[in-house]
Coordinates of C-alpha atoms and ligand atoms in Angstrom, one line a residue:
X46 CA 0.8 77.2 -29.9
X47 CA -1.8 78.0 -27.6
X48 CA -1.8 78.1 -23.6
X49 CA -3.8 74.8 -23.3
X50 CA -0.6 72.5 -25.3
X51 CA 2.1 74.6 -23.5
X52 CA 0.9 74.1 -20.2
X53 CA 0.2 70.2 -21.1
X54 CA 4.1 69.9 -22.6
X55 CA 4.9 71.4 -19.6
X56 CA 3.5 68.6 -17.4
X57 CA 4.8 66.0 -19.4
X58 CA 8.8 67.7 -18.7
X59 CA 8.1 68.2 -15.1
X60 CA 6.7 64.3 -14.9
X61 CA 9.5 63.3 -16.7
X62 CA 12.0 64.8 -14.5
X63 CA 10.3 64.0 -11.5
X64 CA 10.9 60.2 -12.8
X65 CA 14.3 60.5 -13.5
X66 CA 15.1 62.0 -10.1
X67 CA 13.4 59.4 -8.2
X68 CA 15.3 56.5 -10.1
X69 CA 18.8 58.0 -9.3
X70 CA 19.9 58.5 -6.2
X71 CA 23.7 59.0 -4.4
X72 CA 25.6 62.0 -4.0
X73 CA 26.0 64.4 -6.6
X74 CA 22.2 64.3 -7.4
X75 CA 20.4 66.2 -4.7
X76 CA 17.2 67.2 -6.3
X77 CA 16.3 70.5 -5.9
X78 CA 13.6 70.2 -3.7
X79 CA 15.6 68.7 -1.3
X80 CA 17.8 71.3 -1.9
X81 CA 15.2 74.2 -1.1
X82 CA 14.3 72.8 2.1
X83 CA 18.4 72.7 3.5
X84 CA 18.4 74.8 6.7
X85 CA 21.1 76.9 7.0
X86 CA 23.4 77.1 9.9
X87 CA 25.2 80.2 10.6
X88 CA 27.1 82.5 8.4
X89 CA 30.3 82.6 6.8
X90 CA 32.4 85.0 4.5
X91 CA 33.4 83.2 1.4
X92 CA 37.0 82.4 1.1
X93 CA 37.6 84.5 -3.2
X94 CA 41.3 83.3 -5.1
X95 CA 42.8 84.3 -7.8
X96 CA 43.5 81.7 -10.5
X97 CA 45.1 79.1 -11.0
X98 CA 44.0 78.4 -7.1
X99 CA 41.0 77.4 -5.9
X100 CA 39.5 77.9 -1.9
X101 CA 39.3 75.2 0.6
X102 CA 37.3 72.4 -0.1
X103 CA 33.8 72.7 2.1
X104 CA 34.5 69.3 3.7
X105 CA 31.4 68.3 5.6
X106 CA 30.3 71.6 7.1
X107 CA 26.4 72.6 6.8
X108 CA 24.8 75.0 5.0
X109 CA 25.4 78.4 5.7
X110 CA 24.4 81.9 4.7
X111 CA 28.0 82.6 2.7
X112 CA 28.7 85.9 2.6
X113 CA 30.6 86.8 -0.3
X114 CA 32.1 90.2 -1.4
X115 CA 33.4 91.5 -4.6
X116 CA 34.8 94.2 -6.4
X117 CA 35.2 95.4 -10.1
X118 CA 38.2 96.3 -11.4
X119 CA 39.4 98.0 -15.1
X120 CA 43.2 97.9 -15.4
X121 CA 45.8 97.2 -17.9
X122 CA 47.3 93.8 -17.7
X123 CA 49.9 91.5 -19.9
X124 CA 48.4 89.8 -22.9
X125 CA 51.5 88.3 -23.9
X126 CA 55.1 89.5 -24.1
X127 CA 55.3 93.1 -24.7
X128 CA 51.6 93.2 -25.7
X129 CA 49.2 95.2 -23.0
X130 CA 44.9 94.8 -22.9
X131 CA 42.6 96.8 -20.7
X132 CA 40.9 94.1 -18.9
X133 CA 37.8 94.1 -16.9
X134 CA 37.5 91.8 -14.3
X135 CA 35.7 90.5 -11.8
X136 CA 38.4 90.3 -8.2
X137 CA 41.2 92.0 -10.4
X138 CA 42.0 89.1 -12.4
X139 CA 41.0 86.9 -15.3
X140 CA 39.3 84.6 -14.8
X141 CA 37.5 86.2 -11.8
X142 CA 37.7 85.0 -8.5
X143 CA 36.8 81.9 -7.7
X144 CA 33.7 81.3 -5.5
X145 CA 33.3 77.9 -3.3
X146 CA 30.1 77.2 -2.1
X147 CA 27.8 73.8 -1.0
X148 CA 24.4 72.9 -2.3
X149 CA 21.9 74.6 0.3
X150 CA 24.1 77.4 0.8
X151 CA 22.2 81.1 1.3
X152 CA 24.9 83.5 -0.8
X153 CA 24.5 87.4 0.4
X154 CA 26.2 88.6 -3.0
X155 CA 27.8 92.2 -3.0
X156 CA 29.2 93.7 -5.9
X157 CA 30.9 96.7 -6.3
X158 CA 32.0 98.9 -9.4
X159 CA 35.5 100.7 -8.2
X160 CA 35.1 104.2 -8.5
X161 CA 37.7 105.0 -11.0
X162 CA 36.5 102.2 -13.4
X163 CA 34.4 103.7 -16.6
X164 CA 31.6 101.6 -17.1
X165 CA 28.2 100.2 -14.8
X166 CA 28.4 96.3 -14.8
X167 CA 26.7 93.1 -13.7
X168 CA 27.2 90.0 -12.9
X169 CA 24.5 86.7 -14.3
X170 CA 26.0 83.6 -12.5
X171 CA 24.7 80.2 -14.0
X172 CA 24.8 78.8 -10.3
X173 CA 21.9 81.3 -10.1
X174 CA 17.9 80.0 -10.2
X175 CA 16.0 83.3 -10.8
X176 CA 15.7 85.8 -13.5
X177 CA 18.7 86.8 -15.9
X178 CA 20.9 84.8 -13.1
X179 CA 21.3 87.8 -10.5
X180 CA 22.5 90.2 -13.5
X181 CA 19.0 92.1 -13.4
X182 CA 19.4 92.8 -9.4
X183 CA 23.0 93.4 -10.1
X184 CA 23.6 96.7 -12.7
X185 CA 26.0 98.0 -10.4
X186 CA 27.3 102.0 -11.5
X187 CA 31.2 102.9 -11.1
X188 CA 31.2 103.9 -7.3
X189 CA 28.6 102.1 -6.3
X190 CA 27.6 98.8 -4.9
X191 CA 24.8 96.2 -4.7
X192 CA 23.8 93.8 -2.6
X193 CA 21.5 90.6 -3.6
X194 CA 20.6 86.9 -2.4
X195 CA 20.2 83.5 -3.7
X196 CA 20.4 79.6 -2.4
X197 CA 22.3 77.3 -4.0
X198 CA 19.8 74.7 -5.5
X199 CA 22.4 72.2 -7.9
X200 CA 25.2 71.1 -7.6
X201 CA 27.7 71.6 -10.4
X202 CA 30.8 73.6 -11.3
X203 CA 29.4 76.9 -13.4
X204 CA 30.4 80.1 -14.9
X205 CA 29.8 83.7 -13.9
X206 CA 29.7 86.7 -16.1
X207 CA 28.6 90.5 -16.8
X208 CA 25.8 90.7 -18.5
X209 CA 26.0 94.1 -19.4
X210 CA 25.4 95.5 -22.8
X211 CA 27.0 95.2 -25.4
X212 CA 26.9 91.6 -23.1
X213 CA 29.9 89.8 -25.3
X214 CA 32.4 92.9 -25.4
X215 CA 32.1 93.0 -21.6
X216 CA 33.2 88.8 -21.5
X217 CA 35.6 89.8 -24.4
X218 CA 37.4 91.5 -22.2
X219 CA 37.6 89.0 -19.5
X220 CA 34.6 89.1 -17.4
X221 CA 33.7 85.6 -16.2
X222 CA 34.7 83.3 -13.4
X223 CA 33.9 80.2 -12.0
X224 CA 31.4 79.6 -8.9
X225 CA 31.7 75.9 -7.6
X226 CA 28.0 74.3 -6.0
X227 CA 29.8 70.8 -3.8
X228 CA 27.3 68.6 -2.8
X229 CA 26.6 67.9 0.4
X230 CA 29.9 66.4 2.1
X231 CA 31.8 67.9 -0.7
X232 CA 33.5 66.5 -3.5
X233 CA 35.5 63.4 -3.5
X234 CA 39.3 64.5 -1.7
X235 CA 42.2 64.7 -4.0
X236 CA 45.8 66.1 -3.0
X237 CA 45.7 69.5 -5.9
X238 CA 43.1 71.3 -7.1
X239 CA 43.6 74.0 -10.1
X240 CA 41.2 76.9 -11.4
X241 CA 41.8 77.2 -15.2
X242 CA 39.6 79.4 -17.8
X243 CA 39.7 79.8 -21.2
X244 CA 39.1 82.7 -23.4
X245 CA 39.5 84.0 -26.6
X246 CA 40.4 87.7 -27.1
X247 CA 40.1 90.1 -29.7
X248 CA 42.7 92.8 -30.7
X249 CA 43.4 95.6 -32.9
X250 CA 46.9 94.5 -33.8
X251 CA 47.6 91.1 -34.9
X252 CA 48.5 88.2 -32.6
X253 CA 52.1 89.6 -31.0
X254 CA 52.0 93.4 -32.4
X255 CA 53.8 95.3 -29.0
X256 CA 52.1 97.6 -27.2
X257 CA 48.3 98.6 -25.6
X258 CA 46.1 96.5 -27.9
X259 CA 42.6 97.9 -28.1
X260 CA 39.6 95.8 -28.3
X261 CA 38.2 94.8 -32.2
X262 CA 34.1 94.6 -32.3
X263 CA 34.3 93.7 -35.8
X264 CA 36.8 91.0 -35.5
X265 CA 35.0 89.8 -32.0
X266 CA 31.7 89.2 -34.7
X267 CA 33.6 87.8 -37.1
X268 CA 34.9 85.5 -34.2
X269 CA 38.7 85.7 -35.7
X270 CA 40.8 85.6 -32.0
X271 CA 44.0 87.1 -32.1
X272 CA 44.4 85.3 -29.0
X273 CA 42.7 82.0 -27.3
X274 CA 44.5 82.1 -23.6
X275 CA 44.7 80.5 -20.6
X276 CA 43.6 82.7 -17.2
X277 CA 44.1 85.8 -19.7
X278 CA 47.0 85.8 -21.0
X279 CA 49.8 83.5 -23.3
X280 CA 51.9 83.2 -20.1
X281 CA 49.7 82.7 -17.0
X282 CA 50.1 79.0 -17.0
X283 CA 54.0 78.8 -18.9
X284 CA 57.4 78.9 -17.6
X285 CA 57.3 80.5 -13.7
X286 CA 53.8 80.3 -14.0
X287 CA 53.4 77.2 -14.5
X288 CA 51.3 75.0 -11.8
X289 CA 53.0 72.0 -10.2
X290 CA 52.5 68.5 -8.8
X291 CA 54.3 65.5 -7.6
X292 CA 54.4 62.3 -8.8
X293 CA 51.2 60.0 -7.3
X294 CA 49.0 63.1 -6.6
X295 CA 46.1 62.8 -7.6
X296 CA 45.2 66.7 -9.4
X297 CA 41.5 67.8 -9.8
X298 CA 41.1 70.9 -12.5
X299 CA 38.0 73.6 -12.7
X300 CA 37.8 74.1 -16.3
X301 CA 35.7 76.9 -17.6
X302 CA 35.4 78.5 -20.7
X303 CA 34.4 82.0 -20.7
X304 CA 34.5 82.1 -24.6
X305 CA 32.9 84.8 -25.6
X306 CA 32.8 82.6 -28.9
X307 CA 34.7 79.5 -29.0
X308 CA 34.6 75.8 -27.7
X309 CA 37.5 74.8 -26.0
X310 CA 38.8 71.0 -27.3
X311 CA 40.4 70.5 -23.6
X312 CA 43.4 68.3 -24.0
X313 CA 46.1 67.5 -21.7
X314 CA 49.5 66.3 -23.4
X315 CA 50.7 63.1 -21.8
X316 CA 47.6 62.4 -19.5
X317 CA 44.1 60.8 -19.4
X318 CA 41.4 61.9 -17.3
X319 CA 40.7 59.2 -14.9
X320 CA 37.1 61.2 -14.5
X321 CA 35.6 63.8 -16.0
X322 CA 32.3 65.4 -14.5
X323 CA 31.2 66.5 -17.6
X324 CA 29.4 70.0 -18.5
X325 CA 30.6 70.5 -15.0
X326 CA 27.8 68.4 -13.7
X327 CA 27.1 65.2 -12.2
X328 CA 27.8 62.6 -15.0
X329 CA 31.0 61.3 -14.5
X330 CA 33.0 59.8 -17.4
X331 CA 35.9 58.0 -16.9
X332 CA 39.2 57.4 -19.4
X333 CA 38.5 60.5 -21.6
X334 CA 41.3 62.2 -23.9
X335 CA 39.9 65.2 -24.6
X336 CA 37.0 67.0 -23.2
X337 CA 34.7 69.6 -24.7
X338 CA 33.9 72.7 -22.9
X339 CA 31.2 75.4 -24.5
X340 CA 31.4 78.9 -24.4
X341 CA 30.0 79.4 -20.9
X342 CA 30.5 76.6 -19.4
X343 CA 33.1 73.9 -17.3
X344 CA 33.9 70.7 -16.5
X345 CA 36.0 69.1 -13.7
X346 CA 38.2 67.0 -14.5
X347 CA 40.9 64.2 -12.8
X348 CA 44.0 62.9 -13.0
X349 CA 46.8 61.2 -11.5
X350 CA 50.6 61.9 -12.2
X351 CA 52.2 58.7 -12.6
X352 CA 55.6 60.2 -13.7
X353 CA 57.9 63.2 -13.7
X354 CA 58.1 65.7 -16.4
X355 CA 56.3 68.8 -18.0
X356 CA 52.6 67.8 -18.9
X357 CA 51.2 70.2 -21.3
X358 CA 47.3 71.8 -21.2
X359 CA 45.9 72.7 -24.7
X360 CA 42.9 73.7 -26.3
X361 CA 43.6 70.8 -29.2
X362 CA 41.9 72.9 -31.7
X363 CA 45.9 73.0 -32.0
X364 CA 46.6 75.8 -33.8
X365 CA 45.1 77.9 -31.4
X366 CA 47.5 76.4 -28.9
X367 CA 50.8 77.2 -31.0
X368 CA 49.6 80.4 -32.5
X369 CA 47.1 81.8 -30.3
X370 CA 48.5 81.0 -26.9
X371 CA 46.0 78.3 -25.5
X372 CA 48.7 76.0 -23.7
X373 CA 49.9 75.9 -20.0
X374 CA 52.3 73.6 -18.5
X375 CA 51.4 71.6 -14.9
X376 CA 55.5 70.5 -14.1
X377 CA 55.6 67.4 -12.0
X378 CA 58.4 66.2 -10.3
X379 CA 59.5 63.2 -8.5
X380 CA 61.2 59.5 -9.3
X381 CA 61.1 58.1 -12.5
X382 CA 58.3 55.4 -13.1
X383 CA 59.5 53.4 -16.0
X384 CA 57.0 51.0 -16.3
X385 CA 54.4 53.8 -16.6
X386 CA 56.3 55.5 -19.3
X387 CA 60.3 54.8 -20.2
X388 CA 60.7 57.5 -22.8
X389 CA 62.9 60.9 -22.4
X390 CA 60.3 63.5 -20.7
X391 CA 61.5 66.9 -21.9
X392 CA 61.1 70.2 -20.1
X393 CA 59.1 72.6 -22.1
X394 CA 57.3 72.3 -25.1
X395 CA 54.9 69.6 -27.0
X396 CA 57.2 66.7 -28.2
X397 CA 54.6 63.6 -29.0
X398 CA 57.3 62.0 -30.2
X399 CA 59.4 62.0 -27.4
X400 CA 62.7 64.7 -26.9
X401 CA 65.0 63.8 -29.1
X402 CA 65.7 65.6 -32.6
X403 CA 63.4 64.4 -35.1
X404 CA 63.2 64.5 -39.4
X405 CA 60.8 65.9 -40.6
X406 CA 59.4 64.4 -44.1
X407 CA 61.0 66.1 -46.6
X408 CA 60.8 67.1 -50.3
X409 CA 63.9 64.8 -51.5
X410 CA 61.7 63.2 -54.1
X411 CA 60.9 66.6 -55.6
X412 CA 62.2 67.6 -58.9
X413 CA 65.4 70.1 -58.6
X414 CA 63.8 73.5 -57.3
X415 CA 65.3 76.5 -59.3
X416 CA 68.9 78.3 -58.3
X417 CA 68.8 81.8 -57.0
X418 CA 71.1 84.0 -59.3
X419 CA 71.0 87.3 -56.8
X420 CA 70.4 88.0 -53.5
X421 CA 67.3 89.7 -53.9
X422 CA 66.4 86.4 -55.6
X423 CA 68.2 84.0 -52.8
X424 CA 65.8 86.0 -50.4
X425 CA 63.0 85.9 -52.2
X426 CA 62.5 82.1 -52.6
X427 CA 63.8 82.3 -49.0
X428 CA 60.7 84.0 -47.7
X429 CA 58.7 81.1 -49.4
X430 CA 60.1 78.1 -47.8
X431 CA 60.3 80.5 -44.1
X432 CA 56.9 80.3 -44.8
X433 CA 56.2 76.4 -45.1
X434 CA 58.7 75.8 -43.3
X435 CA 59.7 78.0 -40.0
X436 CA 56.9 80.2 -39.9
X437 CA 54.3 78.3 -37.4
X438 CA 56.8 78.1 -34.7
X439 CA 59.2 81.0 -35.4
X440 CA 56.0 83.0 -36.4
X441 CA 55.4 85.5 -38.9
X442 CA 57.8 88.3 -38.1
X443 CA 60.2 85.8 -36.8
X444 CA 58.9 87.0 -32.8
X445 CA 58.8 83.5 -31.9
X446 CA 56.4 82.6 -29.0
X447 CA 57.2 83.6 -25.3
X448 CA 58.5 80.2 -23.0
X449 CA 58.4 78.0 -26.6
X450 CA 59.9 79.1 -29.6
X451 CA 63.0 81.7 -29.5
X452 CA 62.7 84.8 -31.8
X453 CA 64.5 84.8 -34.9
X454 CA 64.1 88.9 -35.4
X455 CA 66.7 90.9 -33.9
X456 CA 67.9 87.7 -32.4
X457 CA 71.6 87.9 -31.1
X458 CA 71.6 84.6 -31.3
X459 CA 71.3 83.8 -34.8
X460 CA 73.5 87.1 -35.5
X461 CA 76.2 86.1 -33.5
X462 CA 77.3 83.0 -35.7
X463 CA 76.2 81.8 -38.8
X464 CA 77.6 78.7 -39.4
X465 CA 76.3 77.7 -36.0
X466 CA 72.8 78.7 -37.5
X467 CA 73.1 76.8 -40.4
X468 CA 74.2 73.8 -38.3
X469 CA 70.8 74.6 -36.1
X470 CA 68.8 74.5 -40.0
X471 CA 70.6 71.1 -41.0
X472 CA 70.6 69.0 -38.4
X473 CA 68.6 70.2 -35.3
X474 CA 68.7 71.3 -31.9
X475 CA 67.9 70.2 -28.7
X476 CA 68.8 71.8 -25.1
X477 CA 69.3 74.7 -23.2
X478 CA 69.7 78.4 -25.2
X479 CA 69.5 81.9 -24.9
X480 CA 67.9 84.2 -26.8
X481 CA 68.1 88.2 -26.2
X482 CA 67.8 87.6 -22.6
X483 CA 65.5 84.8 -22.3
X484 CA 65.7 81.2 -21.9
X485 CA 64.8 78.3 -24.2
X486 CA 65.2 74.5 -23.2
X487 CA 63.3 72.7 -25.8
X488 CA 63.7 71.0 -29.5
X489 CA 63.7 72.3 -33.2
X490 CA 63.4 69.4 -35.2
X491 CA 65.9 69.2 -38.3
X492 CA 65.1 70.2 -40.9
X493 CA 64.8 68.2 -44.4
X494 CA 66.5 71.1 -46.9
X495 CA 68.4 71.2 -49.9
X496 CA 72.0 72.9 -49.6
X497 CA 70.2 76.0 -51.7
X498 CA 67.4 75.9 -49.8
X499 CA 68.8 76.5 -46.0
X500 CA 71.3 79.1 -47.7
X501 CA 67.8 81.1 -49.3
X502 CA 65.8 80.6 -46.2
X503 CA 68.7 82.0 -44.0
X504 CA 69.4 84.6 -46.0
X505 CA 65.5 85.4 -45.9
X506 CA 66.0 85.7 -42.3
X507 CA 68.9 87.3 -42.2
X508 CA 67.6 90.3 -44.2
X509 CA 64.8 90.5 -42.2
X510 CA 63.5 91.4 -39.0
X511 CA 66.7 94.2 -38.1
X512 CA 68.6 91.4 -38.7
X513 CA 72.5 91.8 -39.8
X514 CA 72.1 91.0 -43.6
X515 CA 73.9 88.1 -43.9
X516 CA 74.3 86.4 -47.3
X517 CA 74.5 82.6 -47.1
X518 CA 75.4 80.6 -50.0
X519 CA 75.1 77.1 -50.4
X520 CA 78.9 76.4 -50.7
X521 CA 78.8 78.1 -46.7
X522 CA 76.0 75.1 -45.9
X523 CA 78.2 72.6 -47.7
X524 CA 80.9 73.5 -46.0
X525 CA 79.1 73.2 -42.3
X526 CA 77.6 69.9 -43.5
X527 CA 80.7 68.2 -44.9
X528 CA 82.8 69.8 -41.6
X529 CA 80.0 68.3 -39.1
Ligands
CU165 CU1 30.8 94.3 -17.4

């Protein structure tokens, strides 16, 4: 193409948006001229939080010249329950600190690399109009600092990152935040606002093998997460964690997604978003289910809590929620409102279909499966149906998963009574447990088995995991059945 055609295309875009900006008008659409010529009016150092919080709103105050000041930091954090990762981060945690600005504002920008960290950085933020985003004024050595400036220009809720070669290791291993533009008088007031990132995550080991878990280029290129997480880890939004509400607030949440590779399907169990500003930027769409949110970007999205219980916040690509640890919990207390919703709110885990114990579709129309005649055999077609049948919540090696699913390895539980356990195979169960040490309040449906089949696959896990070895026959199941 030569000069001549570009620089004609180009006047056709720039007419074209210069028609489109004058036909809207309202808040939320400054155009960015407008936006160039906002005075500032004093200066300011920028309120930074840690995730899941988010600083004061900016409320009607001017523009300023915001001063905002942070610092790199390598260290060793929780990835999940007994599971370590060397994170880099932008403020010390993942996501990175959370920066709150208004259209107009003059950002003075320093960044500095702590001196025991190992690598230079930098930071592009997409709030940014200018080359690379700020990340070519911002390669920062260990030790060091760096001061640059830009203005605020759009409105919008955007992600940060290091841009630093090789560019998706560095956001691999959790180097993105979320920098919010408000408009000018600030975004609509609501009673609780949340900061929530995404990211998947790469490791050596498998999803749940213990210890320091290095990062995995190859698998990061292959884009196979062991781990698609909340605020960087399986438990940052679970259990203690978990953020809360009360019934009639209305809750505004600062999604991002700092991928490095995946889309985020972002779902909340049990709620609608009344509004969604979608991409993070001024459209506004009301009544959605589920909204998606691209590597490297964010949206904002609305809700009110109409009733009490434990709403759930997934990445609805599901499995990654129930395998890979994308799920947090917002708890809301306060009185029922049955004509909002009547049903049995559970605390803890996913129940679509309400708490109570349900049957699961089972293989009673099937021809008679084949009798064991030795352990070794009882146990093998026992790892079979653990497989179909327990594995995606008990999990491969029987670790469970931390706040959801108790562990069925080493589990003193399970060895402490086996008739109870093969009660828990046949017919369910519901309410409050423990588990080596640790809580579980949630439901295991019942399960649909033949007499043989809940003595193979308990024996299977029995004989597994440093389990006690346990033989269970299916006269033991009868007997628990008939005695039930
Ligand atoms: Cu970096």
């Amino acid at each position: 193409m030569n000069y001549q055609i570009v620089s004609k295309i180009v006047k056709i875009l720039t007419l074209g948006t210069v028609i489109s900006l004058a036909g809207c008008s309202g808040s939320g659409h400054e155009n960015r001229e407008n936006s160039m010529d906002i005075k500032t009016q004093g200066s300011m150092t920028a309120q930074l939080t840690s995730p899941p919080y988010v600083p004061e709103p900016i409320g009607s105050r001017p523009a300023k010249q915001l001063i905002v000041d942070m610092e790199i930091v390598e260290e060793e954090g929780q990835m999940a329950n007994g599971v370590s990762y060397m994170y880099w981060t932008f403020g010390g945690t993942v996501p990175g600190s959370f920066i709150r600005t208004r259209v107009g504002d003059e950002v003075e920008f320093t960044l500095k690399n702590h001196p025991n960290n190992k690598l230079p950085h930098n930071i592009d933020l997409h709030a940014v109009t200018g080359p690379g985003g700020g990340a070519s004024s911002s390669f920062v050595a260990p030790g060091h600092e760096i001061t640059f400036s830009f203005k605020t220009l759009n409105p919008g809720l955007y992600v940060y990152h290091c841009a630093t070669a090789p560019v998706g290791m560095h956001i691999a291993n959790g180097m993105y935040g979320l920098i919010l533009v408000e408009p000018a008088g600030g975004l609509s007031k609501v009673d609780k606002e949340f900061y929530i990132m995404q990211g998947d995550f790469y490791t050596k080991g498998k999803n749940g093998d213990p210890g320091l878990q290095p990062f995995d280029m190859q698998k990061a290129i292959d884009e196979h997460a062991d781990y698609v997480v909340f605020n960087g880890s399986t438990n940052a939004l679970t259990g203690d964690n978990a953020i809360t509400a009360e019934v009639g607030e209305t809750i505004r949440l600062y999604v991002g997604n700092g991928g490095p590779n995946l889309s985020s399907a972002f779902h909340v169990i049990g709620e609608i978003f009344d509004k969604v500003y979608v991409e993070g930027g001024s459209l506004i769409n009301h009544n959605v289910q589920t909204t998606m949110i691209p590597a490297g970007g964010a949206a904002i999205v609305e809700f009110k809590v109409e009733a009490p219980g434990t709403l759930v916040l997934v990445d609805h690509a599901i499995f990654r929620a129930f395998n890979k640890g994308a799920l947090g919990m917002l708890k809301v207390t306060g009185e029922e409102n049955p004509t909002v919703y009547s049903g049995t709110i559970q605390e803890g885990i996913y129940q679509p279909e309400g708490g109570s114990i349900q049957t699961m579709p089972g293989d009673q129309g099937a021809p008679e499966a084949p009798v064991a005649g030795s352990v070794s055999e009882r146990i093998e077609m026992g790892k079979r149906i653990y497989a179909r049948t327990c594995l995606a919540c008990h999990q491969e090696e029987g670790q469970g998963i931390p706040n959801a699913f108790p562990p069925l390895a080493k589990a003193d539980y399970l060895n402490a009574d086996v008739e109870r356990a093969i009660g828990i195979v046949l017919h369910g169960l519901t309410g409050e447990i423990t588990v080596n040490g640790n809580n579980y309040n949630s439901v295991m449906t019942a399960q649909t088995l033949t007499d043989e089949q809940v003595a193979n696959v308990l024996t299977y896990v029995y004989n597994s995991w440093g389990n006690n070895g346990t033989e269970v026959t299916p006269i033991m199941v009868t007997k628990v059945k008939s005695s039930h």
